[in-house]
Short mmCIF file of N, CA and C in Angstrom, two decimals:
data_model
loop_
_atom_site.label_atom_id
_atom_site.label_comp_id
_atom_site.label_asym_id
_atom_site.label_seq_id
_atom_site.Cartn_x
_atom_site.Cartn_y
_atom_site.Cartn_z
N MET A 24 -8.65 55.43 -16.83
CA MET A 24 -8.16 55.19 -15.48
C MET A 24 -8.90 54.06 -14.77
N ASN A 25 -10.20 54.06 -14.88
CA ASN A 25 -11.03 53.08 -14.22
C ASN A 25 -10.70 51.66 -14.70
N LYS A 26 -10.46 51.52 -16.02
CA LYS A 26 -10.08 50.22 -16.59
C LYS A 26 -8.75 49.74 -16.04
N LYS A 27 -7.80 50.65 -15.93
CA LYS A 27 -6.47 50.31 -15.43
C LYS A 27 -6.55 49.87 -13.98
N LYS A 28 -7.38 50.52 -13.21
CA LYS A 28 -7.52 50.19 -11.79
C LYS A 28 -8.12 48.79 -11.63
N ARG A 29 -9.15 48.48 -12.44
CA ARG A 29 -9.77 47.16 -12.38
C ARG A 29 -8.78 46.07 -12.81
N ARG A 30 -8.02 46.34 -13.85
CA ARG A 30 -7.02 45.39 -14.32
C ARG A 30 -5.97 45.14 -13.24
N LEU A 31 -5.53 46.18 -12.56
CA LEU A 31 -4.55 46.05 -11.48
C LEU A 31 -5.11 45.21 -10.34
N ILE A 32 -6.36 45.45 -10.00
CA ILE A 32 -7.00 44.67 -8.92
C ILE A 32 -7.11 43.20 -9.32
N MET A 33 -7.52 42.91 -10.54
CA MET A 33 -7.64 41.52 -11.01
C MET A 33 -6.28 40.82 -11.01
N ARG A 34 -5.29 41.51 -11.50
CA ARG A 34 -3.94 40.93 -11.52
C ARG A 34 -3.44 40.66 -10.11
N THR A 35 -3.72 41.54 -9.20
CA THR A 35 -3.31 41.37 -7.80
C THR A 35 -4.01 40.17 -7.18
N ILE A 36 -5.31 40.01 -7.46
CA ILE A 36 -6.07 38.86 -6.93
C ILE A 36 -5.52 37.56 -7.50
N ILE A 37 -5.28 37.53 -8.81
CA ILE A 37 -4.74 36.32 -9.44
C ILE A 37 -3.37 35.97 -8.86
N LEU A 38 -2.54 36.98 -8.70
CA LEU A 38 -1.21 36.77 -8.13
C LEU A 38 -1.31 36.24 -6.69
N ALA A 39 -2.23 36.76 -5.91
CA ALA A 39 -2.42 36.32 -4.52
C ALA A 39 -2.88 34.86 -4.48
N VAL A 40 -3.81 34.49 -5.37
CA VAL A 40 -4.29 33.10 -5.43
C VAL A 40 -3.14 32.17 -5.80
N LEU A 41 -2.35 32.55 -6.78
CA LEU A 41 -1.20 31.72 -7.18
C LEU A 41 -0.19 31.59 -6.04
N ALA A 42 0.05 32.68 -5.32
CA ALA A 42 0.98 32.64 -4.19
C ALA A 42 0.46 31.70 -3.10
N LEU A 43 -0.84 31.76 -2.81
CA LEU A 43 -1.44 30.87 -1.81
C LEU A 43 -1.32 29.41 -2.25
N ALA A 44 -1.56 29.14 -3.52
CA ALA A 44 -1.44 27.77 -4.04
C ALA A 44 -0.02 27.26 -3.90
N LEU A 45 0.95 28.12 -4.19
CA LEU A 45 2.35 27.74 -4.06
C LEU A 45 2.71 27.43 -2.60
N VAL A 46 2.28 28.29 -1.69
CA VAL A 46 2.55 28.08 -0.27
C VAL A 46 1.91 26.78 0.21
N TYR A 47 0.66 26.52 -0.17
CA TYR A 47 -0.01 25.29 0.23
C TYR A 47 0.72 24.06 -0.31
N THR A 48 1.12 24.09 -1.57
CA THR A 48 1.83 22.97 -2.18
C THR A 48 3.14 22.68 -1.45
N LEU A 49 3.89 23.72 -1.17
CA LEU A 49 5.15 23.53 -0.42
C LEU A 49 4.89 22.96 0.96
N TYR A 50 3.90 23.50 1.65
CA TYR A 50 3.55 23.00 2.99
C TYR A 50 3.16 21.53 2.93
N ALA A 51 2.30 21.17 1.98
CA ALA A 51 1.84 19.78 1.86
C ALA A 51 2.99 18.84 1.57
N ASN A 52 3.92 19.25 0.71
CA ASN A 52 5.05 18.39 0.37
C ASN A 52 6.03 18.22 1.51
N PHE A 53 6.25 19.27 2.28
CA PHE A 53 7.21 19.16 3.38
C PHE A 53 6.65 18.43 4.59
N THR A 54 5.33 18.37 4.72
CA THR A 54 4.73 17.71 5.89
C THR A 54 4.18 16.33 5.58
N LYS A 55 4.13 15.92 4.30
CA LYS A 55 3.50 14.63 3.99
C LYS A 55 4.24 13.45 4.59
N ASP A 56 5.57 13.51 4.67
CA ASP A 56 6.32 12.39 5.24
C ASP A 56 6.05 12.22 6.72
N SER A 57 5.78 13.31 7.40
CA SER A 57 5.54 13.21 8.84
C SER A 57 4.08 12.91 9.15
N ASN A 58 3.21 12.97 8.14
CA ASN A 58 1.79 12.76 8.39
C ASN A 58 1.52 11.34 8.89
N GLN A 59 1.67 10.36 8.02
CA GLN A 59 1.38 8.99 8.43
C GLN A 59 2.28 8.04 7.66
N THR A 60 3.40 7.75 8.22
CA THR A 60 4.25 6.73 7.64
C THR A 60 4.50 5.71 8.74
N ILE A 61 4.09 4.49 8.49
CA ILE A 61 4.25 3.43 9.47
C ILE A 61 5.68 2.92 9.37
N LYS A 62 6.34 2.87 10.52
CA LYS A 62 7.74 2.47 10.56
C LYS A 62 7.91 1.19 11.39
N LYS A 63 9.09 0.65 11.29
CA LYS A 63 9.49 -0.50 12.09
C LYS A 63 9.26 -0.18 13.57
N GLY A 64 8.60 -1.09 14.29
CA GLY A 64 8.33 -0.89 15.71
C GLY A 64 6.95 -0.32 16.00
N ASP A 65 6.30 0.26 15.00
CA ASP A 65 4.95 0.80 15.18
C ASP A 65 3.93 -0.34 15.24
N THR A 66 2.78 -0.05 15.82
CA THR A 66 1.67 -0.99 15.75
C THR A 66 1.00 -0.79 14.40
N ALA A 67 0.74 -1.87 13.71
CA ALA A 67 0.12 -1.80 12.39
C ALA A 67 -1.33 -1.32 12.54
N PRO A 68 -1.71 -0.29 11.79
CA PRO A 68 -3.10 0.19 11.87
C PRO A 68 -4.08 -0.88 11.42
N ASP A 69 -5.18 -0.99 12.14
CA ASP A 69 -6.19 -1.98 11.79
C ASP A 69 -6.99 -1.48 10.59
N PHE A 70 -7.48 -2.40 9.81
CA PHE A 70 -8.33 -2.08 8.66
C PHE A 70 -9.16 -3.32 8.34
N ALA A 71 -10.16 -3.13 7.53
CA ALA A 71 -10.98 -4.24 7.05
C ALA A 71 -11.16 -4.07 5.54
N LEU A 72 -10.84 -5.12 4.80
CA LEU A 72 -11.03 -5.13 3.35
C LEU A 72 -11.68 -6.46 2.96
N VAL A 73 -12.34 -6.46 1.83
CA VAL A 73 -12.97 -7.68 1.31
C VAL A 73 -12.12 -8.19 0.16
N ASP A 74 -11.83 -9.51 0.18
CA ASP A 74 -11.00 -10.07 -0.89
C ASP A 74 -11.85 -10.39 -2.12
N LEU A 75 -11.20 -10.89 -3.15
CA LEU A 75 -11.89 -11.18 -4.41
C LEU A 75 -12.95 -12.26 -4.28
N ASP A 76 -12.85 -13.09 -3.24
CA ASP A 76 -13.83 -14.14 -3.01
C ASP A 76 -14.99 -13.68 -2.13
N GLY A 77 -14.94 -12.41 -1.70
CA GLY A 77 -16.01 -11.86 -0.86
C GLY A 77 -15.78 -12.05 0.63
N ASN A 78 -14.61 -12.56 1.02
CA ASN A 78 -14.30 -12.75 2.44
C ASN A 78 -13.73 -11.46 3.04
N LYS A 79 -14.20 -11.14 4.24
CA LYS A 79 -13.72 -9.93 4.92
C LYS A 79 -12.43 -10.26 5.67
N HIS A 80 -11.43 -9.39 5.52
CA HIS A 80 -10.16 -9.54 6.21
C HIS A 80 -9.93 -8.31 7.07
N LYS A 81 -9.94 -8.52 8.37
CA LYS A 81 -9.66 -7.44 9.31
C LYS A 81 -8.30 -7.77 9.93
N LEU A 82 -7.38 -6.82 9.89
CA LEU A 82 -6.03 -7.10 10.36
C LEU A 82 -6.04 -7.63 11.80
N SER A 83 -6.86 -7.04 12.65
CA SER A 83 -6.89 -7.46 14.06
C SER A 83 -7.37 -8.91 14.23
N ASP A 84 -8.07 -9.46 13.25
CA ASP A 84 -8.49 -10.87 13.32
C ASP A 84 -7.31 -11.82 13.20
N TYR A 85 -6.18 -11.33 12.73
CA TYR A 85 -4.99 -12.16 12.54
C TYR A 85 -4.05 -12.13 13.75
N LYS A 86 -4.50 -11.49 14.84
CA LYS A 86 -3.65 -11.42 16.03
C LYS A 86 -3.24 -12.85 16.44
N GLY A 87 -1.99 -13.02 16.77
CA GLY A 87 -1.47 -14.34 17.11
C GLY A 87 -0.79 -15.02 15.92
N GLN A 88 -0.91 -14.41 14.75
CA GLN A 88 -0.26 -14.92 13.55
C GLN A 88 0.65 -13.84 12.96
N GLY A 89 1.63 -14.26 12.21
CA GLY A 89 2.46 -13.31 11.48
C GLY A 89 1.74 -12.92 10.20
N ILE A 90 1.91 -11.67 9.79
CA ILE A 90 1.26 -11.18 8.57
C ILE A 90 2.30 -10.59 7.63
N PHE A 91 2.23 -10.98 6.40
CA PHE A 91 3.05 -10.45 5.32
C PHE A 91 2.09 -9.60 4.50
N LEU A 92 2.04 -8.29 4.80
CA LEU A 92 1.09 -7.36 4.20
C LEU A 92 1.74 -6.66 3.01
N ASN A 93 1.27 -7.00 1.81
CA ASN A 93 1.92 -6.53 0.59
C ASN A 93 0.99 -5.59 -0.19
N PHE A 94 1.49 -4.39 -0.51
CA PHE A 94 0.77 -3.42 -1.33
C PHE A 94 1.33 -3.50 -2.74
N TRP A 95 0.44 -3.61 -3.74
CA TRP A 95 0.89 -3.86 -5.10
C TRP A 95 -0.12 -3.33 -6.12
N ALA A 96 0.27 -3.41 -7.40
CA ALA A 96 -0.61 -3.04 -8.51
C ALA A 96 -0.33 -3.96 -9.70
N THR A 97 -1.32 -4.15 -10.56
CA THR A 97 -1.15 -5.05 -11.71
C THR A 97 -0.15 -4.51 -12.72
N TRP A 98 -0.02 -3.18 -12.83
CA TRP A 98 0.89 -2.56 -13.79
C TRP A 98 2.33 -2.50 -13.30
N CYS A 99 2.56 -2.87 -12.06
CA CYS A 99 3.87 -2.78 -11.42
C CYS A 99 4.67 -4.05 -11.69
N LYS A 100 5.70 -3.95 -12.55
CA LYS A 100 6.51 -5.12 -12.91
C LYS A 100 7.25 -5.73 -11.71
N PRO A 101 7.85 -4.93 -10.80
CA PRO A 101 8.47 -5.55 -9.62
C PRO A 101 7.45 -6.30 -8.75
N CYS A 102 6.21 -5.80 -8.72
CA CYS A 102 5.16 -6.50 -7.97
C CYS A 102 4.88 -7.85 -8.60
N GLU A 103 4.77 -7.85 -9.91
CA GLU A 103 4.49 -9.08 -10.65
C GLU A 103 5.62 -10.10 -10.47
N TYR A 104 6.84 -9.62 -10.42
CA TYR A 104 8.01 -10.47 -10.26
C TYR A 104 7.95 -11.27 -8.96
N GLU A 105 7.53 -10.63 -7.86
CA GLU A 105 7.58 -11.30 -6.56
C GLU A 105 6.34 -12.14 -6.24
N MET A 106 5.26 -11.97 -6.98
CA MET A 106 4.01 -12.68 -6.67
C MET A 106 4.14 -14.21 -6.66
N PRO A 107 4.77 -14.83 -7.66
CA PRO A 107 4.91 -16.30 -7.60
C PRO A 107 5.71 -16.76 -6.37
N TYR A 108 6.72 -16.00 -6.00
CA TYR A 108 7.52 -16.33 -4.81
C TYR A 108 6.67 -16.22 -3.55
N MET A 109 5.87 -15.18 -3.49
CA MET A 109 4.98 -15.01 -2.34
C MET A 109 4.02 -16.19 -2.24
N ASP A 110 3.48 -16.61 -3.39
CA ASP A 110 2.53 -17.71 -3.37
C ASP A 110 3.19 -19.02 -2.94
N ASN A 111 4.42 -19.26 -3.40
CA ASN A 111 5.15 -20.47 -2.97
C ASN A 111 5.33 -20.48 -1.46
N GLN A 112 5.74 -19.34 -0.91
CA GLN A 112 5.98 -19.27 0.53
C GLN A 112 4.67 -19.31 1.33
N TYR A 113 3.62 -18.77 0.75
CA TYR A 113 2.30 -18.84 1.39
C TYR A 113 1.89 -20.30 1.55
N GLN A 114 2.10 -21.11 0.51
CA GLN A 114 1.76 -22.53 0.58
C GLN A 114 2.53 -23.21 1.72
N HIS A 115 3.77 -22.79 1.92
CA HIS A 115 4.62 -23.40 2.94
C HIS A 115 4.26 -22.91 4.36
N TYR A 116 3.95 -21.63 4.52
CA TYR A 116 3.80 -21.05 5.85
C TYR A 116 2.37 -20.86 6.35
N LYS A 117 1.36 -20.99 5.48
CA LYS A 117 -0.02 -20.68 5.90
C LYS A 117 -0.50 -21.57 7.04
N ASP A 118 -0.01 -22.79 7.10
CA ASP A 118 -0.41 -23.70 8.19
C ASP A 118 0.52 -23.59 9.39
N GLN A 119 1.51 -22.69 9.31
CA GLN A 119 2.45 -22.48 10.41
C GLN A 119 2.21 -21.14 11.11
N GLY A 120 1.07 -20.51 10.81
CA GLY A 120 0.72 -19.27 11.48
C GLY A 120 1.24 -18.00 10.84
N VAL A 121 1.60 -18.06 9.54
CA VAL A 121 2.03 -16.87 8.83
C VAL A 121 1.11 -16.71 7.62
N GLN A 122 0.46 -15.57 7.53
CA GLN A 122 -0.49 -15.31 6.46
C GLN A 122 0.01 -14.20 5.54
N ILE A 123 -0.43 -14.26 4.31
CA ILE A 123 -0.18 -13.18 3.35
C ILE A 123 -1.50 -12.50 3.07
N LEU A 124 -1.47 -11.18 3.06
CA LEU A 124 -2.62 -10.41 2.60
C LEU A 124 -2.08 -9.41 1.59
N ALA A 125 -2.49 -9.57 0.33
CA ALA A 125 -2.04 -8.69 -0.74
C ALA A 125 -3.11 -7.63 -0.97
N VAL A 126 -2.71 -6.37 -0.88
CA VAL A 126 -3.65 -5.26 -1.03
C VAL A 126 -3.35 -4.54 -2.34
N ASN A 127 -4.29 -4.66 -3.27
CA ASN A 127 -4.15 -3.96 -4.54
C ASN A 127 -4.57 -2.51 -4.35
N VAL A 128 -3.87 -1.60 -5.02
CA VAL A 128 -4.08 -0.17 -4.81
C VAL A 128 -5.10 0.43 -5.78
N ASP A 129 -6.37 0.13 -5.53
CA ASP A 129 -7.49 0.81 -6.17
C ASP A 129 -7.60 0.61 -7.68
N GLU A 130 -7.42 -0.63 -8.13
CA GLU A 130 -7.62 -0.92 -9.54
C GLU A 130 -8.97 -1.62 -9.72
N SER A 131 -9.38 -1.83 -10.96
CA SER A 131 -10.68 -2.46 -11.21
C SER A 131 -10.64 -3.92 -10.79
N THR A 132 -11.78 -4.41 -10.36
CA THR A 132 -11.89 -5.81 -9.93
C THR A 132 -11.52 -6.73 -11.08
N LEU A 133 -11.96 -6.40 -12.29
CA LEU A 133 -11.67 -7.24 -13.45
C LEU A 133 -10.17 -7.36 -13.70
N ALA A 134 -9.45 -6.24 -13.65
CA ALA A 134 -8.00 -6.26 -13.88
C ALA A 134 -7.29 -7.11 -12.82
N VAL A 135 -7.70 -6.96 -11.57
CA VAL A 135 -7.07 -7.72 -10.48
C VAL A 135 -7.39 -9.20 -10.60
N GLU A 136 -8.65 -9.53 -10.91
CA GLU A 136 -9.03 -10.94 -11.07
C GLU A 136 -8.24 -11.61 -12.20
N LYS A 137 -8.07 -10.91 -13.32
CA LYS A 137 -7.30 -11.46 -14.45
C LYS A 137 -5.84 -11.69 -14.05
N PHE A 138 -5.27 -10.75 -13.30
CA PHE A 138 -3.89 -10.88 -12.84
C PHE A 138 -3.74 -12.09 -11.92
N VAL A 139 -4.65 -12.22 -10.95
CA VAL A 139 -4.60 -13.32 -9.98
C VAL A 139 -4.75 -14.66 -10.69
N LYS A 140 -5.66 -14.72 -11.64
CA LYS A 140 -5.88 -15.96 -12.38
C LYS A 140 -4.66 -16.31 -13.24
N ARG A 141 -4.09 -15.31 -13.91
CA ARG A 141 -2.92 -15.53 -14.78
C ARG A 141 -1.73 -16.07 -13.99
N HIS A 142 -1.58 -15.64 -12.74
CA HIS A 142 -0.45 -16.07 -11.92
C HIS A 142 -0.81 -17.18 -10.94
N ASN A 143 -2.04 -17.68 -10.99
CA ASN A 143 -2.50 -18.76 -10.11
C ASN A 143 -2.24 -18.46 -8.63
N LEU A 144 -2.57 -17.26 -8.19
CA LEU A 144 -2.31 -16.88 -6.80
C LEU A 144 -3.38 -17.46 -5.89
N THR A 145 -2.94 -18.00 -4.75
CA THR A 145 -3.88 -18.65 -3.83
C THR A 145 -4.06 -17.87 -2.53
N PHE A 146 -3.21 -16.88 -2.27
CA PHE A 146 -3.37 -16.11 -1.03
C PHE A 146 -4.45 -15.05 -1.23
N PRO A 147 -5.01 -14.53 -0.12
CA PRO A 147 -6.08 -13.54 -0.23
C PRO A 147 -5.59 -12.24 -0.88
N VAL A 148 -6.38 -11.74 -1.83
CA VAL A 148 -6.10 -10.49 -2.52
C VAL A 148 -7.31 -9.59 -2.35
N ALA A 149 -7.08 -8.41 -1.77
CA ALA A 149 -8.15 -7.43 -1.58
C ALA A 149 -7.80 -6.17 -2.36
N ILE A 150 -8.84 -5.43 -2.73
CA ILE A 150 -8.64 -4.16 -3.45
C ILE A 150 -8.98 -3.02 -2.50
N ASP A 151 -8.04 -2.12 -2.36
CA ASP A 151 -8.19 -0.95 -1.49
C ASP A 151 -8.88 0.17 -2.27
N LYS A 152 -10.21 0.07 -2.39
CA LYS A 152 -10.98 1.08 -3.11
C LYS A 152 -10.86 2.42 -2.37
N GLY A 153 -10.44 3.44 -3.09
CA GLY A 153 -10.27 4.75 -2.48
C GLY A 153 -8.92 4.94 -1.82
N SER A 154 -8.11 3.91 -1.78
CA SER A 154 -6.73 3.96 -1.25
C SER A 154 -6.62 4.42 0.20
N GLN A 155 -7.62 4.14 1.04
CA GLN A 155 -7.55 4.56 2.44
C GLN A 155 -6.51 3.78 3.23
N VAL A 156 -6.40 2.48 2.98
CA VAL A 156 -5.40 1.68 3.69
C VAL A 156 -4.00 2.08 3.24
N LEU A 157 -3.85 2.30 1.95
CA LEU A 157 -2.57 2.78 1.40
C LEU A 157 -2.14 4.06 2.10
N ALA A 158 -3.07 4.99 2.26
CA ALA A 158 -2.76 6.26 2.93
C ALA A 158 -2.48 6.05 4.41
N ALA A 159 -3.23 5.17 5.06
CA ALA A 159 -3.03 4.92 6.50
C ALA A 159 -1.63 4.37 6.78
N TYR A 160 -1.10 3.61 5.84
CA TYR A 160 0.24 3.03 6.01
C TYR A 160 1.34 3.91 5.43
N GLY A 161 0.97 4.96 4.71
CA GLY A 161 1.95 5.86 4.13
C GLY A 161 2.79 5.21 3.05
N VAL A 162 2.18 4.33 2.26
CA VAL A 162 2.91 3.61 1.22
C VAL A 162 3.18 4.54 0.05
N ASP A 163 4.43 4.57 -0.39
CA ASP A 163 4.77 5.39 -1.54
C ASP A 163 5.22 4.54 -2.72
N PRO A 164 6.40 3.89 -2.67
CA PRO A 164 6.74 3.09 -3.85
C PRO A 164 6.01 1.75 -3.78
N LEU A 165 5.77 1.18 -4.94
CA LEU A 165 5.19 -0.16 -5.00
C LEU A 165 6.24 -1.09 -5.60
N PRO A 166 6.33 -2.32 -5.16
CA PRO A 166 5.61 -2.88 -4.03
C PRO A 166 6.23 -2.45 -2.69
N THR A 167 5.39 -2.41 -1.69
CA THR A 167 5.86 -2.22 -0.32
C THR A 167 5.21 -3.30 0.53
N THR A 168 6.01 -3.92 1.37
CA THR A 168 5.53 -5.00 2.24
C THR A 168 5.81 -4.65 3.68
N PHE A 169 4.79 -4.86 4.52
CA PHE A 169 4.93 -4.68 5.97
C PHE A 169 4.95 -6.07 6.58
N VAL A 170 6.03 -6.37 7.30
CA VAL A 170 6.17 -7.64 7.98
C VAL A 170 5.71 -7.40 9.41
N ILE A 171 4.60 -8.08 9.79
CA ILE A 171 3.93 -7.80 11.07
C ILE A 171 3.95 -9.06 11.93
N ASP A 172 4.38 -8.91 13.18
CA ASP A 172 4.47 -10.07 14.07
C ASP A 172 3.11 -10.41 14.69
N LYS A 173 3.09 -11.48 15.49
CA LYS A 173 1.83 -11.98 16.06
C LYS A 173 1.17 -11.00 17.02
N GLU A 174 1.93 -10.01 17.50
CA GLU A 174 1.39 -8.99 18.41
C GLU A 174 0.84 -7.78 17.65
N GLY A 175 1.03 -7.76 16.33
CA GLY A 175 0.56 -6.63 15.54
C GLY A 175 1.58 -5.52 15.37
N LYS A 176 2.84 -5.80 15.75
CA LYS A 176 3.92 -4.81 15.59
C LYS A 176 4.60 -4.99 14.24
N VAL A 177 4.97 -3.87 13.63
CA VAL A 177 5.68 -3.91 12.36
C VAL A 177 7.14 -4.25 12.64
N VAL A 178 7.57 -5.40 12.13
CA VAL A 178 8.93 -5.88 12.32
C VAL A 178 9.86 -5.29 11.26
N ASP A 179 9.31 -5.11 10.06
CA ASP A 179 10.11 -4.55 8.97
C ASP A 179 9.20 -3.96 7.90
N VAL A 180 9.73 -2.98 7.18
CA VAL A 180 9.05 -2.37 6.04
C VAL A 180 9.98 -2.54 4.85
N LEU A 181 9.50 -3.23 3.82
CA LEU A 181 10.33 -3.58 2.69
C LEU A 181 9.80 -2.92 1.42
N SER A 182 10.66 -2.15 0.75
CA SER A 182 10.28 -1.51 -0.50
C SER A 182 10.97 -2.20 -1.65
N GLY A 183 10.25 -2.37 -2.74
CA GLY A 183 10.84 -3.01 -3.92
C GLY A 183 10.55 -4.49 -3.95
N SER A 184 10.91 -5.09 -5.06
CA SER A 184 10.67 -6.50 -5.30
C SER A 184 11.57 -7.36 -4.42
N LEU A 185 11.02 -8.47 -3.95
CA LEU A 185 11.77 -9.38 -3.07
C LEU A 185 12.04 -10.71 -3.76
N SER A 186 13.18 -11.27 -3.45
CA SER A 186 13.50 -12.61 -3.95
C SER A 186 12.75 -13.63 -3.10
N GLU A 187 12.68 -14.85 -3.58
CA GLU A 187 12.00 -15.88 -2.82
C GLU A 187 12.71 -16.15 -1.49
N ALA A 188 14.03 -16.11 -1.52
CA ALA A 188 14.80 -16.33 -0.28
C ALA A 188 14.50 -15.24 0.75
N ALA A 189 14.39 -13.99 0.30
CA ALA A 189 14.09 -12.89 1.21
C ALA A 189 12.69 -13.03 1.79
N ILE A 190 11.74 -13.43 0.96
CA ILE A 190 10.36 -13.63 1.44
C ILE A 190 10.35 -14.73 2.49
N GLN A 191 11.04 -15.82 2.20
CA GLN A 191 11.09 -16.93 3.15
C GLN A 191 11.72 -16.50 4.47
N GLN A 192 12.80 -15.76 4.39
CA GLN A 192 13.49 -15.30 5.60
C GLN A 192 12.56 -14.42 6.46
N HIS A 193 11.84 -13.51 5.83
CA HIS A 193 10.94 -12.62 6.58
C HIS A 193 9.75 -13.39 7.14
N MET A 194 9.24 -14.35 6.40
CA MET A 194 8.12 -15.13 6.91
C MET A 194 8.57 -16.01 8.09
N GLU A 195 9.75 -16.52 7.98
CA GLU A 195 10.30 -17.33 9.08
C GLU A 195 10.46 -16.46 10.34
N SER A 196 10.83 -15.18 10.15
CA SER A 196 11.07 -14.30 11.30
C SER A 196 9.78 -13.95 12.06
N ILE A 197 8.62 -14.09 11.42
CA ILE A 197 7.36 -13.74 12.11
C ILE A 197 6.52 -14.98 12.42
N LYS A 198 7.09 -16.14 12.22
CA LYS A 198 6.37 -17.38 12.52
C LYS A 198 6.17 -17.45 14.03
N PRO A 199 4.92 -17.65 14.47
CA PRO A 199 4.68 -17.69 15.94
C PRO A 199 5.31 -18.91 16.60
#
């Protein structure tokens, strides 16, 4: 009898723990979209990241300029597809008050440096170690780009790979 009682208690505890885990998982999944997703019209959250050259980039330092904020990864083929187009448009718009800041999502410095070198990218590339900026912006699919005007307001949120014409159009729209 004593063995049966202990077994029943253990099974009940295990079942309760599993039920709590299930409830927590459901709660987390249903509330994650409302937690922090930056939308069109929101003020872009400020952050500071260091690029591959050791330069610090703070979003608020770009006030008065348009920002093309791109979240990407080296393994992401759609990200790789749009990078040369972004670089072409960066060359055209950087002296007109529109900047690109590419934020890599927590990959090794070596992998990111090899990618940047292979594609001859000239715009600033920073690595979001720990993915705090990614979380602050609520980025889910990659690539995701936030088009931010000179006042720091998000003009558009773009998911997926962009054509060069689309990049040019969005950069033109945030030119001061």
